[in-house]
PDB file of C-alpha atoms in Angstrom:
ATOM      1  CA  UNK I   1       0.000   0.000   0.000  1.00 37.00           C
ATOM      2  CA  UNK I   2       1.384   3.421  -0.938  1.00 38.00           C
ATOM      3  CA  UNK I   3       2.183   5.913   1.816  1.00 38.00           C
ATOM      4  CA  UNK I   4      -0.430   8.601   2.286  1.00 38.00           C
ATOM      5  CA  UNK I   5       0.648  11.966   1.002  1.00 37.00           C
ATOM      6  CA  UNK I   6      -0.254  15.324   2.478  1.00 37.00           C
ATOM      7  CA  UNK I   7      -3.430  16.866   1.184  1.00 39.00           C
ATOM      8  CA  UNK I   8      -2.955  19.885  -1.055  1.00 39.00           C
ATOM      9  CA  UNK I   9      -3.060  23.042   1.046  1.00 39.00           C
ATOM     10  CA  UNK I  10      -2.385  21.137   4.292  1.00 38.00           C
ATOM     11  CA  UNK I  11      -0.360  23.097   6.812  1.00 46.00           C
ATOM     12  CA  UNK I  12       2.873  21.716   8.181  1.00 52.00           C
ATOM     13  CA  UNK I  13       3.174  21.255  11.925  1.00 57.00           C
ATOM     14  CA  UNK I  14       4.526  24.216  13.849  1.00 59.00           C
ATOM     15  CA  UNK I  15       8.039  23.476  15.136  1.00 64.00           C
ATOM     16  CA  UNK I  16      10.833  25.610  16.577  1.00 59.00           C
ATOM     17  CA  UNK I  17      13.561  25.953  13.962  1.00 59.00           C
ATOM     18  CA  UNK I  18      16.344  26.415  16.514  1.00 58.00           C
ATOM     19  CA  UNK I  19      17.226  23.048  18.013  1.00 56.00           C
ATOM     20  CA  UNK I  20      18.182  24.083  21.538  1.00 55.00           C
ATOM     21  CA  UNK I  21      21.846  23.273  21.188  1.00 59.00           C
ATOM     22  CA  UNK I  22      22.130  25.666  18.257  1.00 65.00           C
ATOM     23  CA  UNK I  23      22.380  28.851  20.321  1.00 88.00           C
ATOM     24  CA  UNK I  24      25.707  30.636  19.984  1.00 92.00           C
ATOM     25  CA  UNK I  25      27.519  31.172  23.293  1.00 93.00           C
ATOM     26  CA  UNK I  26      27.244  34.495  25.079  1.00 95.00           C
ATOM     27  CA  UNK I  27      30.087  36.328  26.832  1.00 96.00           C
ATOM     28  CA  UNK I  28      29.690  37.732  30.321  1.00 95.00           C
ATOM     29  CA  UNK I  29      29.175  41.505  30.246  1.00 95.00           C
ATOM     30  CA  UNK I  30      28.871  41.759  26.456  1.00 96.00           C
ATOM     31  CA  UNK I  31      25.639  42.468  24.540  1.00 97.00           C
ATOM     32  CA  UNK I  32      23.963  39.335  23.177  1.00 97.00           C
ATOM     33  CA  UNK I  33      21.122  38.932  20.699  1.00 97.00           C
ATOM     34  CA  UNK I  34      19.698  35.957  18.847  1.00 95.00           C
ATOM     35  CA  UNK I  35      16.321  35.730  17.150  1.00 93.00           C
ATOM     36  CA  UNK I  36      14.561  32.409  17.694  1.00 90.00           C
ATOM     37  CA  UNK I  37      12.618  31.150  14.707  1.00 85.00           C
ATOM     38  CA  UNK I  38       9.943  28.595  13.904  1.00 85.00           C
ATOM     39  CA  UNK I  39       8.737  26.812  10.808  1.00 81.00           C
ATOM     40  CA  UNK I  40       5.391  25.474   9.751  1.00 80.00           C
ATOM     41  CA  UNK I  41       2.108  26.793  11.018  1.00 77.00           C
ATOM     42  CA  UNK I  42       1.127  30.296   9.981  1.00 81.00           C
ATOM     43  CA  UNK I  43       2.946  33.453  11.043  1.00 83.00           C
ATOM     44  CA  UNK I  44       2.865  35.675  12.941  1.00 86.00           C
ATOM     45  CA  UNK I  45       4.469  33.653  15.714  1.00 89.00           C
ATOM     46  CA  UNK I  46       4.486  34.634  19.377  1.00 91.00           C
ATOM     47  CA  UNK I  47       7.165  33.465  21.818  1.00 93.00           C
ATOM     48  CA  UNK I  48       6.678  32.865  25.508  1.00 94.00           C
ATOM     49  CA  UNK I  49       9.205  31.890  28.177  1.00 96.00           C
ATOM     50  CA  UNK I  50       7.811  28.836  29.997  1.00 95.00           C
ATOM     51  CA  UNK I  51      10.578  28.321  32.547  1.00 94.00           C
ATOM     52  CA  UNK I  52      14.076  29.535  33.280  1.00 92.00           C
ATOM     53  CA  UNK I  53      15.126  32.798  34.850  1.00 88.00           C
ATOM     54  CA  UNK I  54      16.445  34.873  31.970  1.00 94.00           C
ATOM     55  CA  UNK I  55      15.974  38.219  33.740  1.00 94.00           C
ATOM     56  CA  UNK I  56      18.227  37.255  36.656  1.00 93.00           C
ATOM     57  CA  UNK I  57      20.873  36.317  34.070  1.00 94.00           C
ATOM     58  CA  UNK I  58      20.488  39.728  32.350  1.00 97.00           C
ATOM     59  CA  UNK I  59      18.521  38.520  29.299  1.00 97.00           C
ATOM     60  CA  UNK I  60      14.947  38.845  28.042  1.00 97.00           C
ATOM     61  CA  UNK I  61      12.829  37.082  25.437  1.00 97.00           C
ATOM     62  CA  UNK I  62      10.513  39.370  23.479  1.00 97.00           C
ATOM     63  CA  UNK I  63       7.175  38.161  22.054  1.00 96.00           C
ATOM     64  CA  UNK I  64       8.698  38.283  18.547  1.00 94.00           C
ATOM     65  CA  UNK I  65      11.423  35.785  19.534  1.00 94.00           C
ATOM     66  CA  UNK I  66      14.393  38.080  20.194  1.00 97.00           C
ATOM     67  CA  UNK I  67      16.623  36.792  22.985  1.00 97.00           C
ATOM     68  CA  UNK I  68      18.730  39.775  24.041  1.00 98.00           C
ATOM     69  CA  UNK I  69      20.536  41.513  26.863  1.00 98.00           C
ATOM     70  CA  UNK I  70      23.876  41.662  28.626  1.00 97.00           C
ATOM     71  CA  UNK I  71      24.611  38.445  30.549  1.00 97.00           C
ATOM     72  CA  UNK I  72      25.566  39.055  34.187  1.00 96.00           C
ATOM     73  CA  UNK I  73      26.089  35.441  35.341  1.00 93.00           C
ATOM     74  CA  UNK I  74      28.578  32.960  33.820  1.00 93.00           C
ATOM     75  CA  UNK I  75      27.748  29.310  33.212  1.00 93.00           C
ATOM     76  CA  UNK I  76      24.972  27.355  31.534  1.00 93.00           C
ATOM     77  CA  UNK I  77      21.509  28.883  31.291  1.00 93.00           C
ATOM     78  CA  UNK I  78      18.643  26.440  30.725  1.00 92.00           C
ATOM     79  CA  UNK I  79      15.193  27.618  29.672  1.00 93.00           C
ATOM     80  CA  UNK I  80      12.114  26.449  27.814  1.00 93.00           C
ATOM     81  CA  UNK I  81      10.217  28.461  25.203  1.00 93.00           C
ATOM     82  CA  UNK I  82       6.807  28.050  23.582  1.00 92.00           C
ATOM     83  CA  UNK I  83       6.128  29.365  20.101  1.00 91.00           C
ATOM     84  CA  UNK I  84       2.480  30.007  19.290  1.00 90.00           C
ATOM     85  CA  UNK I  85       0.749  30.489  15.966  1.00 86.00           C
ATOM     86  CA  UNK I  86      -2.268  32.638  16.787  1.00 75.00           C
ATOM     87  CA  UNK I  87      -3.395  32.453  13.163  1.00 73.00           C
ATOM     88  CA  UNK I  88      -4.161  28.772  13.710  1.00 66.00           C
ATOM     89  CA  UNK I  89      -6.196  29.053  16.885  1.00 72.00           C
ATOM     90  CA  UNK I  90      -3.243  29.025  19.257  1.00 71.00           C
ATOM     91  CA  UNK I  91      -1.278  26.065  17.885  1.00 81.00           C
ATOM     92  CA  UNK I  92       1.909  25.786  19.959  1.00 86.00           C
ATOM     93  CA  UNK I  93       5.223  23.966  20.080  1.00 88.00           C
ATOM     94  CA  UNK I  94       7.902  24.025  22.789  1.00 90.00           C
ATOM     95  CA  UNK I  95      11.681  23.743  22.813  1.00 89.00           C
ATOM     96  CA  UNK I  96      14.272  23.529  25.591  1.00 90.00           C
ATOM     97  CA  UNK I  97      17.349  25.694  25.174  1.00 91.00           C
ATOM     98  CA  UNK I  98      20.774  25.811  26.777  1.00 91.00           C
ATOM     99  CA  UNK I  99      22.836  28.950  26.451  1.00 93.00           C
ATOM    100  CA  UNK I 100      26.425  28.869  27.655  1.00 93.00           C
ATOM    101  CA  UNK I 101      27.585  32.182  29.109  1.00 95.00           C
ATOM    102  CA  UNK I 102      31.371  32.319  28.971  1.00 94.00           C
ATOM    103  CA  UNK I 103      33.446  34.310  31.452  1.00 92.00           C
ATOM    104  CA  UNK I 104      34.860  37.467  29.873  1.00 74.00           C
ATOM    105  CA  UNK I 105      38.255  36.792  28.330  1.00 70.00           C
ATOM    106  CA  UNK I 106      41.087  38.363  30.305  1.00 63.00           C
ATOM    107  CA  UNK I 107      43.659  40.507  28.502  1.00 66.00           C
ATOM    108  CA  UNK I 108      47.141  38.986  28.469  1.00 64.00           C
ATOM    109  CA  UNK I 109      49.318  40.075  31.379  1.00 62.00           C
ATOM    110  CA  UNK I 110      51.939  42.613  30.385  1.00 64.00           C
ATOM    111  CA  UNK I 111      55.431  42.644  31.810  1.00 55.00           C
ATOM    112  CA  UNK I 112      55.787  45.556  34.151  1.00 53.00           C
ATOM    113  CA  UNK I 113      58.410  48.163  33.277  1.00 54.00           C
ATOM    114  CA  UNK I 114      58.478  49.155  36.930  1.00 56.00           C
ATOM    115  CA  UNK I 115      60.425  46.082  38.050  1.00 54.00           C
ATOM    116  CA  UNK I 116      63.619  47.052  39.863  1.00 55.00           C
ATOM    117  CA  UNK I 117      66.790  46.531  37.885  1.00 55.00           C
ATOM    118  CA  UNK I 118      68.973  43.711  39.106  1.00 58.00           C
ATOM    119  CA  UNK I 119      72.302  44.871  40.409  1.00 56.00           C
ATOM    120  CA  UNK I 120      74.905  42.758  38.728  1.00 55.00           C
ATOM    121  CA  UNK I 121      77.538  44.047  41.122  1.00 58.00           C
ATOM    122  CA  UNK I 122      81.185  44.173  40.333  1.00 57.00           C
ATOM    123  CA  UNK I 123      82.896  40.846  40.437  1.00 56.00           C
ATOM    124  CA  UNK I 124      86.423  41.197  41.687  1.00 53.00           C
TER     125      UNK I 124
END
């Protein structure tokens, strides 16, 4: 028996396009922004933070899917997001995300010019 094919005009299921592990790392104290995206369903999409404390970490998620802010805590940040397609009566999909916030890179130490000169002394 042949596999059933999708009916013409059928809508694809709404799914988050970002696969959780696909978020680029953030750096502590530096501005970060990444737009989350979805596929299928019918735009416009609306994004909602389901769990995770982004605000304490210095980030926010806007209803249009923009994850942005200046991270204030290093380490992994786990959160879960719902994307809703209001055009389809509130169809929703969820995705867990992990964002790694890296400690700010330290500039290389420079040799100090203020070190006292070594007295070689006179050898007699």
